[in-house]
mmCIF file of C-alpha atoms in Angstrom:
data_model
loop_
_atom_site.group_PDB
_atom_site.id
_atom_site.type_symbol
_atom_site.label_atom_id
_atom_site.label_comp_id
_atom_site.label_asym_id
_atom_site.label_seq_id
_atom_site.Cartn_x
_atom_site.Cartn_y
_atom_site.Cartn_z
ATOM 1 C CA MET Z 288 70.069 74.764 98.330
ATOM 2 C CA PRO Z 289 71.207 74.726 102.009
ATOM 3 C CA ALA Z 290 70.590 78.027 104.025
ATOM 4 C CA LYS Z 291 73.223 80.474 103.776
ATOM 5 C CA THR Z 292 74.795 81.602 107.374
ATOM 6 C CA PRO Z 293 74.078 85.346 108.296
ATOM 7 C CA LEU Z 294 77.225 86.934 109.686
ATOM 8 C CA ILE Z 295 75.985 88.903 112.586
ATOM 9 C CA GLY Z 296 78.420 91.460 113.945
ATOM 10 C CA LEU Z 297 80.402 91.070 110.968
ATOM 11 C CA GLN Z 298 83.174 93.840 110.760
ATOM 12 C CA SER Z 299 85.074 94.678 107.910
ATOM 13 C CA ALA Z 300 88.229 94.046 109.846
ATOM 14 C CA HIS Z 301 87.148 90.274 109.875
ATOM 15 C CA PHE Z 302 87.704 90.062 106.072
ATOM 16 C CA ARG Z 303 89.854 92.867 104.875
ATOM 17 C CA HIS Z 304 92.639 91.644 102.681
ATOM 18 C CA PRO Z 305 96.016 92.600 103.815
ATOM 19 C CA LEU Z 306 97.008 94.626 100.843
ATOM 20 C CA ASP Z 307 93.721 96.652 100.944
ATOM 21 C CA LEU Z 308 94.907 97.706 104.823
ATOM 22 C CA GLN Z 309 98.154 98.441 103.560
ATOM 23 C CA ALA Z 310 97.123 100.364 100.499
ATOM 24 C CA THR Z 311 94.257 102.094 102.506
ATOM 25 C CA GLN Z 312 96.612 103.130 105.218
ATOM 26 C CA ALA Z 313 99.155 104.561 102.521
ATOM 27 C CA LEU Z 314 96.268 106.577 100.794
ATOM 28 C CA GLN Z 315 95.400 108.106 104.445
ATOM 29 C CA GLN Z 316 99.031 109.549 104.247
ATOM 30 C CA LEU Z 317 98.035 112.342 101.712
ATOM 31 C CA PRO Z 318 97.392 115.250 103.898
ATOM 32 C CA GLY Z 319 93.739 116.858 103.713
ATOM 33 C CA LEU Z 320 92.833 114.900 100.330
ATOM 34 C CA ASP Z 321 89.829 113.048 102.069
ATOM 35 C CA LEU Z 322 88.372 116.064 103.492
ATOM 36 C CA ALA Z 323 88.803 118.187 100.501
ATOM 37 C CA ILE Z 324 86.995 115.867 98.248
ATOM 38 C CA ARG Z 325 84.094 115.248 100.665
ATOM 39 C CA GLY Z 326 83.808 118.989 101.532
ATOM 40 C CA LEU Z 327 84.527 120.341 98.166
ATOM 41 C CA LEU Z 328 83.398 118.175 95.410
ATOM 42 C CA GLY Z 329 81.749 115.267 97.244
ATOM 43 C CA PRO Z 330 78.151 116.956 97.668
ATOM 44 C CA VAL Z 331 78.178 117.956 93.928
ATOM 45 C CA ALA Z 332 79.199 114.492 92.574
ATOM 46 C CA GLU Z 333 76.605 112.746 94.965
ATOM 47 C CA GLN Z 334 73.747 114.706 93.604
ATOM 48 C CA PHE Z 335 74.713 114.380 90.022
ATOM 49 C CA PHE Z 336 74.842 110.891 90.170
ATOM 50 C CA GLN Z 337 71.608 110.666 92.213
ATOM 51 C CA LEU Z 338 69.901 112.805 89.636
ATOM 52 C CA GLU Z 339 71.333 110.667 87.098
ATOM 53 C CA ASN Z 340 70.394 107.630 88.462
ATOM 54 C CA LEU Z 341 66.423 108.837 88.976
ATOM 55 C CA ALA Z 342 66.603 109.897 85.563
ATOM 56 C CA SER Z 343 68.114 106.845 83.498
ATOM 57 C CA GLY Z 344 68.042 103.856 85.984
ATOM 58 C CA ILE Z 345 65.161 101.698 87.488
ATOM 59 C CA LEU Z 346 65.177 101.759 91.215
ATOM 60 C CA VAL Z 347 64.770 98.497 92.684
ATOM 61 C CA SER Z 348 62.500 97.571 95.294
ATOM 62 C CA ASP Z 349 59.678 94.899 96.512
ATOM 63 C CA ARG Z 350 57.387 96.219 93.870
ATOM 64 C CA GLN Z 351 60.116 96.898 91.257
ATOM 65 C CA LEU Z 352 62.257 93.927 90.123
ATOM 66 C CA PRO Z 353 61.474 92.233 93.189
ATOM 67 C CA GLN Z 354 63.830 89.264 92.449
ATOM 68 C CA LEU Z 355 66.670 91.474 92.408
ATOM 69 C CA HIS Z 356 65.558 93.120 95.704
ATOM 70 C CA GLU Z 357 65.426 89.964 97.462
ATOM 71 C CA LEU Z 358 68.919 89.104 96.415
ATOM 72 C CA LEU Z 359 69.960 92.636 97.647
ATOM 73 C CA LEU Z 360 68.252 92.056 101.001
ATOM 74 C CA GLU Z 361 69.768 88.542 101.671
ATOM 75 C CA ALA Z 362 73.230 89.712 100.783
ATOM 76 C CA CYS Z 363 72.729 92.656 103.465
ATOM 77 C CA LYS Z 364 71.606 90.134 106.068
ATOM 78 C CA ILE Z 365 74.566 88.075 105.636
ATOM 79 C CA LEU Z 366 76.995 90.749 105.746
ATOM 80 C CA ASP Z 367 75.036 92.478 108.547
ATOM 81 C CA LEU Z 368 74.602 95.652 106.654
ATOM 82 C CA GLU Z 369 71.790 98.142 106.018
ATOM 83 C CA PRO Z 370 70.524 98.008 102.250
ATOM 84 C CA PRO Z 371 71.567 100.676 99.811
ATOM 85 C CA GLN Z 372 69.848 101.935 97.152
ATOM 86 C CA LEU Z 373 69.720 99.317 94.034
ATOM 87 C CA TYR Z 374 69.573 100.584 90.378
ATOM 88 C CA VAL Z 375 69.499 98.780 87.220
ATOM 89 C CA ARG Z 376 70.747 100.572 84.116
ATOM 90 C CA GLN Z 377 70.624 99.858 80.396
ATOM 91 C CA ASN Z 378 74.312 99.427 79.247
ATOM 92 C CA PRO Z 379 76.114 97.152 76.970
ATOM 93 C CA THR Z 380 78.984 97.051 78.889
ATOM 94 C CA PRO Z 381 78.878 94.457 81.886
ATOM 95 C CA ASN Z 382 79.507 96.329 84.970
ATOM 96 C CA ALA Z 383 78.435 97.133 88.421
ATOM 97 C CA TYR Z 384 79.374 100.162 90.818
ATOM 98 C CA THR Z 385 78.866 101.805 94.094
ATOM 99 C CA PHE Z 386 78.635 105.414 95.430
ATOM 100 C CA ALA Z 387 78.457 106.714 99.039
ATOM 101 C CA MET Z 388 79.541 109.720 100.870
ATOM 102 C CA ARG Z 389 79.660 109.080 104.852
ATOM 103 C CA GLY Z 390 76.316 109.841 106.349
ATOM 104 C CA LYS Z 391 74.632 110.249 103.061
ATOM 105 C CA GLN Z 392 72.521 107.380 100.842
ATOM 106 C CA PRO Z 393 74.558 105.086 99.253
ATOM 107 C CA PHE Z 394 73.664 103.219 96.111
ATOM 108 C CA VAL Z 395 74.786 100.370 93.765
ATOM 109 C CA VAL Z 396 74.187 100.252 90.082
ATOM 110 C CA ILE Z 397 74.338 97.259 88.064
ATOM 111 C CA HIS Z 398 74.097 97.191 84.229
ATOM 112 C CA THR Z 399 71.638 95.068 82.361
ATOM 113 C CA SER Z 400 74.246 93.269 80.018
ATOM 114 C CA LEU Z 401 76.149 92.028 83.353
ATOM 115 C CA ILE Z 402 72.479 90.764 84.556
ATOM 116 C CA ASP Z 403 72.011 88.892 81.098
ATOM 117 C CA LEU Z 404 75.369 87.254 81.442
ATOM 118 C CA LEU Z 405 75.098 85.784 85.020
ATOM 119 C CA THR Z 406 72.846 83.431 86.975
ATOM 120 C CA PRO Z 407 70.963 84.722 90.091
ATOM 121 C CA GLU Z 408 73.612 83.230 92.225
ATOM 122 C CA GLU Z 409 76.422 85.062 90.664
ATOM 123 C CA ILE Z 410 74.217 88.374 90.051
ATOM 124 C CA GLN Z 411 74.055 88.278 94.133
ATOM 125 C CA ALA Z 412 77.615 87.804 94.118
ATOM 126 C CA VAL Z 413 78.285 90.874 92.220
ATOM 127 C CA ILE Z 414 76.015 92.779 94.531
ATOM 128 C CA ALA Z 415 77.777 91.321 97.573
ATOM 129 C CA HIS Z 416 81.199 92.415 95.938
ATOM 130 C CA GLU Z 417 79.713 96.093 95.931
ATOM 131 C CA LEU Z 418 78.328 95.854 99.448
ATOM 132 C CA GLY Z 419 82.074 94.907 100.382
ATOM 133 C CA HIS Z 420 83.081 98.434 99.412
ATOM 134 C CA LEU Z 421 80.149 99.794 101.213
ATOM 135 C CA LYS Z 422 81.147 97.710 104.497
ATOM 136 C CA CYS Z 423 84.735 98.580 104.295
ATOM 137 C CA GLU Z 424 83.901 102.147 103.743
ATOM 138 C CA HIS Z 425 85.778 101.920 100.584
ATOM 139 C CA SER Z 426 83.293 104.000 98.485
ATOM 140 C CA VAL Z 427 84.415 107.508 99.779
ATOM 141 C CA TYR Z 428 88.033 106.599 98.420
ATOM 142 C CA LEU Z 429 86.392 105.444 95.064
ATOM 143 C CA THR Z 430 84.608 108.620 94.635
ATOM 144 C CA MET Z 431 87.726 110.501 95.837
ATOM 145 C CA ALA Z 432 89.908 108.604 93.128
ATOM 146 C CA ASN Z 433 87.496 109.466 90.378
ATOM 147 C CA ILE Z 434 87.193 113.055 91.306
ATOM 148 C CA ALA Z 435 90.648 113.877 92.475
ATOM 149 C CA VAL Z 436 92.266 112.640 89.248
ATOM 150 C CA LEU Z 437 89.843 114.538 87.272
ATOM 151 C CA ALA Z 438 90.159 117.928 89.108
ATOM 152 C CA ALA Z 439 94.062 117.385 88.969
ATOM 153 C CA GLY Z 440 94.492 116.252 85.690
ATOM 154 C CA GLN Z 441 91.811 118.224 83.564
ATOM 155 C CA LEU Z 442 90.378 121.122 85.690
ATOM 156 C CA GLY Z 443 93.893 122.523 86.301
ATOM 157 C CA LEU Z 444 93.694 122.827 90.036
ATOM 158 C CA PRO Z 445 96.699 123.223 91.683
ATOM 159 C CA LEU Z 446 97.829 119.735 91.948
ATOM 160 C CA GLY Z 447 99.424 119.848 88.465
ATOM 161 C CA PRO Z 448 99.699 117.139 85.751
ATOM 162 C CA LEU Z 449 102.821 115.743 87.577
ATOM 163 C CA VAL Z 450 101.367 115.152 90.871
ATOM 164 C CA ALA Z 451 98.238 114.211 89.243
ATOM 165 C CA GLN Z 452 100.024 111.281 87.675
ATOM 166 C CA GLY Z 453 101.644 110.154 90.590
ATOM 167 C CA LEU Z 454 98.328 110.704 92.485
ATOM 168 C CA GLN Z 455 96.407 108.350 90.101
ATOM 169 C CA GLU Z 456 99.238 105.519 90.269
ATOM 170 C CA ARG Z 457 98.802 105.530 93.893
ATOM 171 C CA LEU Z 458 94.872 105.785 93.723
ATOM 172 C CA LEU Z 459 94.908 103.090 91.271
ATOM 173 C CA GLU Z 460 97.094 100.707 93.516
ATOM 174 C CA TRP Z 461 94.587 101.189 96.082
ATOM 175 C CA VAL Z 462 91.587 100.232 94.119
ATOM 176 C CA ARG Z 463 93.199 97.040 92.941
ATOM 177 C CA CYS Z 464 93.903 96.100 96.673
ATOM 178 C CA ALA Z 465 90.210 97.103 97.587
ATOM 179 C CA GLU Z 466 88.982 94.695 94.960
ATOM 180 C CA PHE Z 467 90.523 91.697 96.553
ATOM 181 C CA THR Z 468 88.648 92.300 99.792
ATOM 182 C CA CYS Z 469 85.103 92.827 98.049
ATOM 183 C CA ASP Z 470 85.737 89.656 96.244
ATOM 184 C CA ARG Z 471 85.745 88.302 99.713
ATOM 185 C CA ALA Z 472 82.717 89.568 100.504
ATOM 186 C CA ALA Z 473 81.163 88.386 97.696
ATOM 187 C CA LEU Z 474 82.427 85.161 98.817
ATOM 188 C CA LEU Z 475 80.867 85.385 102.119
ATOM 189 C CA VAL Z 476 77.657 86.051 100.780
ATOM 190 C CA ALA Z 477 77.696 83.268 97.926
ATOM 191 C CA GLN Z 478 79.527 81.033 100.571
ATOM 192 C CA ASP Z 479 80.627 79.009 97.541
ATOM 193 C CA ALA Z 480 84.095 80.097 95.927
ATOM 194 C CA ARG Z 481 83.065 78.649 92.515
ATOM 195 C CA VAL Z 482 80.152 81.088 92.110
ATOM 196 C CA VAL Z 483 82.464 84.054 92.811
ATOM 197 C CA ALA Z 484 85.303 82.680 90.337
ATOM 198 C CA SER Z 485 82.520 81.906 87.586
ATOM 199 C CA VAL Z 486 81.744 85.544 87.648
ATOM 200 C CA LEU Z 487 85.374 86.466 87.084
ATOM 201 C CA MET Z 488 85.553 83.828 84.272
ATOM 202 C CA LYS Z 489 82.405 85.513 82.691
ATOM 203 C CA LEU Z 490 83.802 88.910 82.926
ATOM 204 C CA THR Z 491 86.937 87.766 81.473
ATOM 205 C CA GLY Z 492 85.547 86.251 78.099
ATOM 206 C CA GLY Z 493 81.607 85.282 78.345
ATOM 207 C CA SER Z 494 78.657 86.196 76.539
ATOM 208 C CA PRO Z 495 75.079 84.962 77.118
ATOM 209 C CA THR Z 496 75.810 82.689 74.222
ATOM 210 C CA LEU Z 497 78.959 81.383 75.506
ATOM 211 C CA ALA Z 498 78.001 81.288 79.134
ATOM 212 C CA SER Z 499 77.081 77.482 79.371
ATOM 213 C CA GLN Z 500 80.160 76.372 77.638
ATOM 214 C CA LEU Z 501 82.712 77.971 79.597
ATOM 215 C CA ASN Z 502 84.805 75.575 81.881
ATOM 216 C CA LEU Z 503 85.606 76.983 85.321
ATOM 217 C CA ASP Z 504 88.207 74.303 86.194
ATOM 218 C CA ALA Z 505 90.050 75.145 82.707
ATOM 219 C CA PHE Z 506 89.911 78.571 83.807
ATOM 220 C CA LEU Z 507 91.684 78.142 87.143
ATOM 221 C CA GLU Z 508 94.353 76.048 85.487
ATOM 222 C CA GLN Z 509 94.672 79.084 83.120
ATOM 223 C CA ALA Z 510 95.486 81.174 86.161
ATOM 224 C CA ARG Z 511 98.209 78.934 87.305
ATOM 225 C CA THR Z 512 99.913 79.043 83.883
ATOM 226 C CA TYR Z 513 99.763 82.865 84.238
ATOM 227 C CA ASP Z 514 101.632 82.506 87.485
ATOM 228 C CA ASP Z 515 104.302 80.042 85.845
ATOM 229 C CA LEU Z 516 104.934 82.488 83.300
ATOM 230 C CA SER Z 517 105.445 85.212 85.729
ATOM 231 C CA LEU Z 518 108.197 83.655 87.863
ATOM 232 C CA SER Z 519 110.989 85.199 85.741
ATOM 233 C CA ASP Z 520 112.581 88.587 86.427
ATOM 234 C CA MET Z 521 111.172 89.573 82.804
ATOM 235 C CA GLY Z 522 107.704 87.942 83.530
ATOM 236 C CA LYS Z 523 107.392 90.003 86.617
ATOM 237 C CA MET Z 524 108.364 93.246 85.116
ATOM 238 C CA LEU Z 525 105.827 92.683 81.913
ATOM 239 C CA ARG Z 526 103.257 91.588 84.522
ATOM 240 C CA GLU Z 527 103.392 94.663 86.427
ATOM 241 C CA THR Z 528 104.062 96.856 83.532
ATOM 242 C CA GLN Z 529 100.552 95.355 81.753
ATOM 243 C CA THR Z 530 98.334 96.018 85.003
ATOM 244 C CA ALA Z 531 99.614 99.131 86.267
ATOM 245 C CA GLN Z 532 96.811 101.278 84.767
ATOM 246 C CA ARG Z 533 94.346 98.924 85.570
ATOM 247 C CA THR Z 534 91.279 99.564 87.925
ATOM 248 C CA HIS Z 535 91.222 95.771 88.968
ATOM 249 C CA PRO Z 536 93.413 92.950 89.325
ATOM 250 C CA VAL Z 537 93.358 90.756 86.130
ATOM 251 C CA PRO Z 538 90.509 88.124 86.577
ATOM 252 C CA VAL Z 539 92.793 84.773 86.696
ATOM 253 C CA LEU Z 540 94.493 86.195 89.933
ATOM 254 C CA ARG Z 541 91.254 87.231 91.469
ATOM 255 C CA ALA Z 542 89.772 84.004 90.884
ATOM 256 C CA ARG Z 543 92.910 82.191 92.087
ATOM 257 C CA GLU Z 544 92.891 84.389 95.181
ATOM 258 C CA ILE Z 545 89.387 83.825 96.162
ATOM 259 C CA ASP Z 546 89.966 80.120 95.852
ATOM 260 C CA ARG Z 547 92.703 80.328 98.273
ATOM 261 C CA TRP Z 548 90.879 82.216 100.777
ATOM 262 C CA ALA Z 549 87.843 79.878 100.655
ATOM 263 C CA SER Z 550 90.430 77.263 101.812
ATOM 264 C CA SER Z 551 91.662 79.262 104.775
ATOM 265 C CA GLN Z 552 90.971 79.007 108.695
ATOM 266 C CA ASP Z 553 89.887 82.421 108.551
ATOM 267 C CA TYR Z 554 87.215 81.885 106.097
ATOM 268 C CA GLU Z 555 85.936 78.756 108.046
ATOM 269 C CA LYS Z 556 85.805 80.436 111.272
ATOM 270 C CA LEU Z 557 83.780 83.475 109.976
ATOM 271 C CA LEU Z 558 81.137 80.936 108.721
ATOM 272 C CA HIS Z 559 81.060 79.088 111.993
ATOM 273 C CA GLN Z 560 80.786 82.364 113.824
ATOM 274 C CA ARG Z 561 84.066 81.910 115.699
ATOM 275 C CA PRO Z 562 86.125 84.953 116.307
ATOM 276 C CA ILE Z 563 89.377 85.505 114.425
ATOM 277 C CA PRO Z 564 92.255 87.328 115.472
ATOM 278 C CA TYR Z 565 93.238 90.419 113.230
ATOM 279 C CA ASN Z 566 96.619 91.678 112.859
ATOM 280 C CA GLU Z 567 96.586 95.451 112.051
ATOM 281 C CA LYS Z 568 100.066 94.847 110.498
ATOM 282 C CA ALA Z 569 99.443 94.006 106.742
ATOM 283 C CA LYS Z 570 101.683 91.305 105.977
ATOM 284 C CA SER Z 571 102.248 89.762 102.227
ATOM 285 C CA GLN Z 572 100.700 86.492 101.931
ATOM 286 C CA GLY Z 573 102.014 85.280 98.508
ATOM 287 C CA GLY Z 574 102.994 86.173 95.119
ATOM 288 C CA TRP Z 575 99.702 88.184 94.326
ATOM 289 C CA ARG Z 576 101.117 91.804 94.878
ATOM 290 C CA ASN Z 577 102.786 92.025 91.367
ATOM 291 C CA TRP Z 578 99.670 92.020 89.474
#
């Protein structure tokens, strides 16, 4: 396997998806929300999750699951990022997530069922996806999304149910946009678009017994069929309705989107350490806005 290119000096602006930038700017328009969550509820959530991980997870290190530790360190080196804590937790639902408040110890959690499903290269791509949240400082907003919706909708705080519903829609849209950026971080570490697309395929319909039978090229063709069926006005409406409450874009679109970016000049310039211009104005680049 050829040596991977470390991206020394990499900044989030170099690979941030334009929809992520646009949605983040919209989220920042909510007055005082960021400060309120970090100042009031953030410390409680941080301590809760830290205790929960120590009690119910395995902290990865050079002495504990060292192969996973090496995957983490290599991914951090490529993305030019300080390593967070990495925990492995027993859970039958394939998933991974991250948490950090600014200035505090961030951590990434990966479930055992996801590890069982993936190859080492694919596991590293998942870790890199979560590192993308940290590189772009998404994790504060991810925490804000979970806590704010809970506080407004269930704890009866002054936001009220109507505002909570609108807030939830905006936060979910932001999370979906952020996922596109983090898939790019996964590609920057994997440096092979098929590895990232394979992760998405296995998360769509894989299992440890089926994984070896899955066909990635057929999965990418499936993504094109999904696009074709969504071209009509009715198709666009149904597609938007089906995805409005999702925390992630549908996997076929994520796979297609990362396949496109892997062929872009921006990606090639990053791998060859050539500076790329960054447009602060987020512009739509295609039909993937209506997930």
